[in-house]
């Protein structure tokens, strides 16, 4: 009996991985080529894995990012005179999953650069029209957001990065949990059920679940630890799972 239950448990665990990492996680880079249309306030430089794709351009530009790419890095020069800065693009949608800073650091555009202490980009609007002062950027998806640093009046030249893959999580994380992003707690009987509950909630991106008891508390989280480098806390009896999403 115990053996059967154990086998069933492993199967559930495996299904969790299949369901939540299905074709979307990759340690080796983006899984497909990405067509990107992008523009910014004034002059734009775009790098992919340290290679220059565009430099000093104005207006909307299209680039093709090869599959297996790891990092897109963008420099934007804003206009002078208090005009608000923005970068907007699709393919790799501009949103708060980007990180932006006004500080130029050596190697900032390289794949191996560690941007974990850079702040998240701030989203100021969506590209759907009547957005003052930018209006609609034709040629860029209406889902794209106008992003910049937190100070889009004073930061005139900024550096942004976006990871193009989601690291795969091998076996979940045992005896660990994410403590400060809990949106709700439900009681479930399996990690799969907890994952489905999380999937039903738009803002849920990871969960902590008791793994020793038969009735399990399932904590639905609104943040990711691994992919945003938040520290997990030690918590015996709980396991952390992250729902993998495509990196773009
Ligand atoms: C992106 O640019 C390409 C090439 O110019 C164009 O065909 C495509 O429609 C653009 N995408 C959007 C969402 O406008």
mmCIF file of C-alpha atoms and ligand atoms in Angstrom:
data_model
loop_
_atom_site.group_PDB
_atom_site.id
_atom_site.type_symbol
_atom_site.label_atom_id
_atom_site.label_comp_id
_atom_site.label_asym_id
_atom_site.label_seq_id
_atom_site.Cartn_x
_atom_site.Cartn_y
_atom_site.Cartn_z
ATOM 1 C CA UNK A 1 0.000 0.000 0.000
ATOM 2 C CA UNK A 2 2.700 2.439 1.051
ATOM 3 C CA UNK A 3 4.616 1.610 -2.095
ATOM 4 C CA UNK A 4 1.572 2.280 -4.234
ATOM 5 C CA UNK A 5 0.940 5.595 -2.500
ATOM 6 C CA UNK A 6 4.557 6.554 -2.869
ATOM 7 C CA UNK A 7 4.461 5.702 -6.571
ATOM 8 C CA UNK A 8 1.270 7.740 -6.917
ATOM 9 C CA UNK A 9 2.892 10.646 -5.154
ATOM 10 C CA UNK A 10 5.883 10.545 -7.488
ATOM 11 C CA UNK A 11 3.490 10.413 -10.415
ATOM 12 C CA UNK A 12 1.641 13.478 -9.134
ATOM 13 C CA UNK A 13 4.912 15.262 -8.686
ATOM 14 C CA UNK A 14 5.880 14.357 -12.206
ATOM 15 C CA UNK A 15 2.532 15.559 -13.522
ATOM 16 C CA UNK A 16 3.034 18.841 -11.694
ATOM 17 C CA UNK A 17 6.268 19.330 -13.522
ATOM 18 C CA UNK A 18 4.704 18.399 -16.832
ATOM 19 C CA UNK A 19 1.697 20.645 -16.295
ATOM 20 C CA UNK A 20 3.515 23.660 -15.035
ATOM 21 C CA UNK A 21 6.704 23.531 -16.998
ATOM 22 C CA UNK A 22 5.175 22.242 -20.196
ATOM 23 C CA UNK A 23 7.248 23.618 -23.012
ATOM 24 C CA UNK A 24 7.799 26.846 -21.136
ATOM 25 C CA UNK A 25 10.881 26.482 -19.019
ATOM 26 C CA UNK A 26 14.372 26.324 -20.357
ATOM 27 C CA UNK A 27 17.800 26.720 -18.901
ATOM 28 C CA UNK A 28 19.263 27.068 -22.351
ATOM 29 C CA UNK A 29 17.460 30.177 -23.565
ATOM 30 C CA UNK A 30 14.293 31.248 -25.345
ATOM 31 C CA UNK A 31 12.526 28.318 -26.943
ATOM 32 C CA UNK A 32 11.582 30.008 -30.173
ATOM 33 C CA UNK A 33 12.683 32.886 -32.348
ATOM 34 C CA UNK A 34 11.037 36.114 -31.233
ATOM 35 C CA UNK A 35 9.871 38.930 -33.493
ATOM 36 C CA UNK A 36 10.275 42.104 -31.537
ATOM 37 C CA UNK A 37 8.989 45.572 -32.430
ATOM 38 C CA UNK A 38 10.375 48.201 -30.131
ATOM 39 C CA UNK A 39 10.767 51.926 -29.769
ATOM 40 C CA UNK A 40 11.668 54.401 -27.076
ATOM 41 C CA UNK A 41 11.497 58.091 -26.291
ATOM 42 C CA UNK A 42 14.438 59.049 -28.471
ATOM 43 C CA UNK A 43 17.489 56.949 -29.354
ATOM 44 C CA UNK A 44 17.505 53.231 -28.812
ATOM 45 C CA UNK A 45 20.282 50.638 -28.611
ATOM 46 C CA UNK A 46 19.305 46.977 -28.479
ATOM 47 C CA UNK A 47 21.584 44.071 -27.578
ATOM 48 C CA UNK A 48 20.846 40.380 -27.458
ATOM 49 C CA UNK A 49 23.330 38.287 -25.493
ATOM 50 C CA UNK A 50 25.817 41.131 -25.779
ATOM 51 C CA UNK A 51 25.545 41.437 -29.585
ATOM 52 C CA UNK A 52 24.453 44.782 -31.005
ATOM 53 C CA UNK A 53 21.144 44.518 -32.868
ATOM 54 C CA UNK A 54 20.329 48.223 -33.197
ATOM 55 C CA UNK A 55 22.218 51.308 -32.213
ATOM 56 C CA UNK A 56 21.187 54.947 -31.968
ATOM 57 C CA UNK A 57 17.894 54.487 -33.817
ATOM 58 C CA UNK A 58 14.657 56.440 -33.581
ATOM 59 C CA UNK A 59 11.138 55.183 -34.306
ATOM 60 C CA UNK A 60 9.725 51.657 -34.210
ATOM 61 C CA UNK A 61 12.171 48.957 -35.298
ATOM 62 C CA UNK A 62 11.701 45.244 -35.829
ATOM 63 C CA UNK A 63 14.309 42.727 -34.852
ATOM 64 C CA UNK A 64 14.395 38.963 -34.862
ATOM 65 C CA UNK A 65 15.823 37.285 -31.790
ATOM 66 C CA UNK A 66 17.162 33.782 -32.367
ATOM 67 C CA UNK A 67 15.857 30.923 -30.287
ATOM 68 C CA UNK A 68 18.184 29.975 -27.416
ATOM 69 C CA UNK A 69 18.868 33.622 -26.596
ATOM 70 C CA UNK A 70 19.204 34.537 -22.942
ATOM 71 C CA UNK A 71 19.047 38.264 -22.399
ATOM 72 C CA UNK A 72 17.715 41.303 -24.203
ATOM 73 C CA UNK A 73 19.279 44.590 -23.122
ATOM 74 C CA UNK A 74 18.093 48.013 -24.185
ATOM 75 C CA UNK A 75 19.519 51.472 -23.702
ATOM 76 C CA UNK A 76 17.231 54.435 -24.274
ATOM 77 C CA UNK A 77 18.053 58.070 -24.394
ATOM 78 C CA UNK A 78 15.064 60.208 -23.462
ATOM 79 C CA UNK A 79 14.323 63.629 -24.885
ATOM 80 C CA UNK A 80 15.568 66.683 -23.029
ATOM 81 C CA UNK A 81 13.273 69.189 -21.387
ATOM 82 C CA UNK A 82 11.180 67.339 -18.833
ATOM 83 C CA UNK A 83 9.549 65.124 -21.452
ATOM 84 C CA UNK A 84 8.721 61.767 -19.930
ATOM 85 C CA UNK A 85 10.756 58.762 -20.878
ATOM 86 C CA UNK A 86 9.329 55.497 -22.173
ATOM 87 C CA UNK A 87 10.293 52.267 -23.869
ATOM 88 C CA UNK A 88 7.549 50.205 -25.468
ATOM 89 C CA UNK A 89 7.847 46.950 -27.369
ATOM 90 C CA UNK A 90 6.279 43.584 -28.104
ATOM 91 C CA UNK A 91 7.492 40.108 -28.979
ATOM 92 C CA UNK A 92 9.223 40.404 -25.657
ATOM 93 C CA UNK A 93 6.475 42.550 -24.119
ATOM 94 C CA UNK A 94 7.673 45.535 -22.169
ATOM 95 C CA UNK A 95 6.268 45.265 -18.659
ATOM 96 C CA UNK A 96 7.401 45.106 -15.044
ATOM 97 C CA UNK A 97 9.280 41.873 -15.624
ATOM 98 C CA UNK A 98 12.023 44.067 -17.132
ATOM 99 C CA UNK A 99 14.625 45.680 -14.912
ATOM 100 C CA UNK A 100 15.781 49.237 -15.508
ATOM 101 C CA UNK A 101 18.384 51.537 -14.017
ATOM 102 C CA UNK A 102 19.869 54.922 -14.836
ATOM 103 C CA UNK A 103 23.338 53.716 -13.858
ATOM 104 C CA UNK A 104 25.582 52.448 -16.613
ATOM 105 C CA UNK A 105 27.614 49.556 -15.261
ATOM 106 C CA UNK A 106 30.434 47.808 -17.081
ATOM 107 C CA UNK A 107 29.118 44.840 -19.042
ATOM 108 C CA UNK A 108 25.495 45.758 -18.321
ATOM 109 C CA UNK A 109 24.377 44.371 -21.707
ATOM 110 C CA UNK A 110 26.217 41.033 -21.456
ATOM 111 C CA UNK A 111 24.479 37.719 -20.834
ATOM 112 C CA UNK A 112 26.437 36.923 -17.711
ATOM 113 C CA UNK A 113 25.874 40.298 -16.042
ATOM 114 C CA UNK A 114 24.053 39.871 -12.728
ATOM 115 C CA UNK A 115 21.086 42.259 -12.684
ATOM 116 C CA UNK A 116 19.427 40.875 -9.570
ATOM 117 C CA UNK A 117 19.897 44.086 -7.636
ATOM 118 C CA UNK A 118 18.441 46.250 -10.405
ATOM 119 C CA UNK A 119 14.950 47.572 -9.694
ATOM 120 C CA UNK A 120 11.980 46.319 -11.686
ATOM 121 C CA UNK A 121 10.839 48.564 -14.494
ATOM 122 C CA UNK A 122 7.867 50.777 -13.714
ATOM 123 C CA UNK A 123 4.902 50.586 -16.068
ATOM 124 C CA UNK A 124 3.269 53.933 -16.803
ATOM 125 C CA UNK A 125 0.568 52.954 -19.289
ATOM 126 C CA UNK A 126 -0.509 50.406 -21.877
ATOM 127 C CA UNK A 127 -0.186 51.103 -25.597
ATOM 128 C CA UNK A 128 -3.909 51.448 -26.229
ATOM 129 C CA UNK A 129 -4.361 55.052 -27.256
ATOM 130 C CA UNK A 130 -5.033 58.356 -25.589
ATOM 131 C CA UNK A 131 -2.021 57.864 -23.398
ATOM 132 C CA UNK A 132 -0.606 61.267 -22.639
ATOM 133 C CA UNK A 133 1.985 62.256 -23.741
ATOM 134 C CA UNK A 134 2.829 59.340 -25.987
ATOM 135 C CA UNK A 135 -0.368 58.428 -27.840
ATOM 136 C CA UNK A 136 -0.439 55.023 -29.550
ATOM 137 C CA UNK A 137 2.807 53.664 -30.924
ATOM 138 C CA UNK A 138 1.749 52.148 -34.233
ATOM 139 C CA UNK A 139 3.577 48.948 -35.046
ATOM 140 C CA UNK A 140 3.751 47.862 -31.408
ATOM 141 C CA UNK A 141 1.165 45.553 -29.831
ATOM 142 C CA UNK A 142 -1.561 47.145 -27.709
ATOM 143 C CA UNK A 143 -0.550 44.791 -24.878
ATOM 144 C CA UNK A 144 2.854 46.401 -24.533
ATOM 145 C CA UNK A 145 3.410 48.749 -21.615
ATOM 146 C CA UNK A 146 5.300 52.015 -21.507
ATOM 147 C CA UNK A 147 8.135 51.345 -19.089
ATOM 148 C CA UNK A 148 10.941 53.369 -17.541
ATOM 149 C CA UNK A 149 12.720 53.693 -14.233
ATOM 150 C CA UNK A 150 10.700 54.971 -11.274
ATOM 151 C CA UNK A 151 11.635 58.543 -12.249
ATOM 152 C CA UNK A 152 10.582 59.143 -15.826
ATOM 153 C CA UNK A 153 11.021 62.902 -15.555
ATOM 154 C CA UNK A 154 14.599 63.058 -14.418
ATOM 155 C CA UNK A 155 16.273 59.863 -15.579
ATOM 156 C CA UNK A 156 17.235 60.831 -19.127
ATOM 157 C CA UNK A 157 19.222 57.809 -20.187
ATOM 158 C CA UNK A 158 18.403 54.359 -18.923
ATOM 159 C CA UNK A 159 19.537 50.739 -19.222
ATOM 160 C CA UNK A 160 17.048 47.898 -19.154
ATOM 161 C CA UNK A 161 17.342 44.129 -19.233
ATOM 162 C CA UNK A 162 14.937 41.270 -19.742
ATOM 163 C CA UNK A 163 15.695 37.592 -19.261
ATOM 164 C CA UNK A 164 14.365 35.502 -22.142
ATOM 165 C CA UNK A 165 13.909 32.219 -20.364
ATOM 166 C CA UNK A 166 12.466 30.741 -17.186
ATOM 167 C CA UNK A 167 14.825 28.479 -15.314
ATOM 168 C CA UNK A 168 13.438 24.970 -14.893
ATOM 169 C CA UNK A 169 12.856 23.837 -11.363
ATOM 170 C CA UNK A 170 13.966 20.273 -11.040
ATOM 171 C CA UNK A 171 12.131 18.854 -8.044
ATOM 172 C CA UNK A 172 10.389 21.753 -6.425
ATOM 173 C CA UNK A 173 11.954 22.934 -3.201
ATOM 174 C CA UNK A 174 11.463 20.823 -0.134
ATOM 175 C CA UNK A 175 11.302 22.299 3.370
ATOM 176 C CA UNK A 176 11.235 25.799 1.982
ATOM 177 C CA UNK A 177 8.582 28.378 1.361
ATOM 178 C CA UNK A 178 8.064 31.903 0.203
ATOM 179 C CA UNK A 179 6.767 33.777 3.214
ATOM 180 C CA UNK A 180 5.831 37.283 2.229
ATOM 181 C CA UNK A 181 3.582 37.047 -0.815
ATOM 182 C CA UNK A 182 0.642 34.938 0.314
ATOM 183 C CA UNK A 183 -2.636 35.842 -1.385
ATOM 184 C CA UNK A 184 -4.776 33.118 0.109
ATOM 185 C CA UNK A 185 -4.718 29.753 1.869
ATOM 186 C CA UNK A 186 -6.827 26.758 0.909
ATOM 187 C CA UNK A 187 -6.922 23.182 2.074
ATOM 188 C CA UNK A 188 -6.194 20.583 -0.598
ATOM 189 C CA UNK A 189 -5.241 16.946 -0.885
ATOM 190 C CA UNK A 190 -2.429 17.194 -3.427
ATOM 191 C CA UNK A 191 0.148 19.508 -4.968
ATOM 192 C CA UNK A 192 -1.690 19.134 -8.270
ATOM 193 C CA UNK A 193 -4.879 20.503 -6.716
ATOM 194 C CA UNK A 194 -2.916 23.371 -5.203
ATOM 195 C CA UNK A 195 -1.365 24.100 -8.605
ATOM 196 C CA UNK A 196 -4.796 24.125 -10.236
ATOM 197 C CA UNK A 197 -6.101 26.557 -7.594
ATOM 198 C CA UNK A 198 -3.125 28.751 -8.318
ATOM 199 C CA UNK A 199 -3.799 28.522 -12.054
ATOM 200 C CA UNK A 200 -7.364 29.753 -11.485
ATOM 201 C CA UNK A 201 -6.143 32.934 -9.861
ATOM 202 C CA UNK A 202 -4.606 35.482 -12.239
ATOM 203 C CA UNK A 203 -2.111 36.871 -9.788
ATOM 204 C CA UNK A 204 -0.917 33.501 -8.425
ATOM 205 C CA UNK A 205 2.518 32.531 -9.715
ATOM 206 C CA UNK A 206 3.835 30.112 -7.090
ATOM 207 C CA UNK A 207 2.683 28.201 -4.038
ATOM 208 C CA UNK A 208 3.793 26.625 -0.780
ATOM 209 C CA UNK A 209 2.221 23.336 0.208
ATOM 210 C CA UNK A 210 2.468 20.969 3.121
ATOM 211 C CA UNK A 211 3.796 17.700 1.827
ATOM 212 C CA UNK A 212 3.736 15.362 4.822
ATOM 213 C CA UNK A 213 0.112 15.571 5.951
ATOM 214 C CA UNK A 214 -2.792 14.087 3.975
ATOM 215 C CA UNK A 215 -4.872 17.242 4.194
ATOM 216 C CA UNK A 216 -2.504 19.943 3.046
ATOM 217 C CA UNK A 217 -2.526 23.662 3.488
ATOM 218 C CA UNK A 218 -1.845 25.290 0.142
ATOM 219 C CA UNK A 219 -0.629 28.874 0.209
ATOM 220 C CA UNK A 220 -1.071 30.754 -3.043
ATOM 221 C CA UNK A 221 1.637 33.320 -3.700
ATOM 222 C CA UNK A 222 1.666 36.465 -5.772
ATOM 223 C CA UNK A 223 5.434 36.444 -6.343
ATOM 224 C CA UNK A 224 8.122 34.118 -7.608
ATOM 225 C CA UNK A 225 11.191 33.395 -5.581
ATOM 226 C CA UNK A 226 13.536 31.618 -7.931
ATOM 227 C CA UNK A 227 13.000 33.687 -11.039
ATOM 228 C CA UNK A 228 13.089 36.942 -9.107
ATOM 229 C CA UNK A 229 15.783 35.903 -6.627
ATOM 230 C CA UNK A 230 13.704 36.427 -3.507
ATOM 231 C CA UNK A 231 15.005 34.318 -0.645
ATOM 232 C CA UNK A 232 13.010 31.285 0.334
ATOM 233 C CA UNK A 233 12.758 30.658 4.055
ATOM 234 C CA UNK A 234 13.418 27.333 5.683
ATOM 235 C CA UNK A 235 10.121 25.692 6.677
ATOM 236 C CA UNK A 236 10.083 21.997 7.492
ATOM 237 C CA UNK A 237 7.104 20.117 6.070
ATOM 238 C CA UNK A 238 6.417 22.609 3.309
ATOM 239 C CA UNK A 239 7.452 22.514 -0.313
ATOM 240 C CA UNK A 240 7.701 25.436 -2.679
ATOM 241 C CA UNK A 241 6.559 25.216 -6.297
ATOM 242 C CA UNK A 242 6.898 27.830 -8.955
ATOM 243 C CA UNK A 243 4.636 27.974 -11.938
ATOM 244 C CA UNK A 244 6.832 28.308 -14.980
ATOM 245 C CA UNK A 245 5.776 30.839 -17.534
ATOM 246 C CA UNK A 246 7.260 31.526 -20.890
ATOM 247 C CA UNK A 247 9.970 34.103 -20.532
ATOM 248 C CA UNK A 248 8.362 36.415 -23.100
HETATM 249 C C1 LIG B 1 5.781 44.505 -36.012
HETATM 250 O O1 LIG B 1 6.515 44.876 -37.145
HETATM 251 C C2 LIG B 1 6.283 44.059 -38.282
HETATM 252 C C3 LIG B 1 7.252 44.474 -39.368
HETATM 253 O O2 LIG B 1 7.226 45.858 -39.555
HETATM 254 C C4 LIG B 1 4.813 44.183 -38.690
HETATM 255 O O3 LIG B 1 4.545 43.336 -39.783
HETATM 256 C C5 LIG B 1 3.936 43.796 -37.499
HETATM 257 O O4 LIG B 1 2.578 44.000 -37.830
HETATM 258 C C6 LIG B 1 4.307 44.632 -36.295
HETATM 259 N N1 LIG B 1 3.510 44.198 -35.129
HETATM 260 C C7 LIG B 1 2.540 44.950 -34.616
HETATM 261 C C8 LIG B 1 1.877 44.379 -33.405
HETATM 262 O O5 LIG B 1 2.186 46.005 -35.060
#
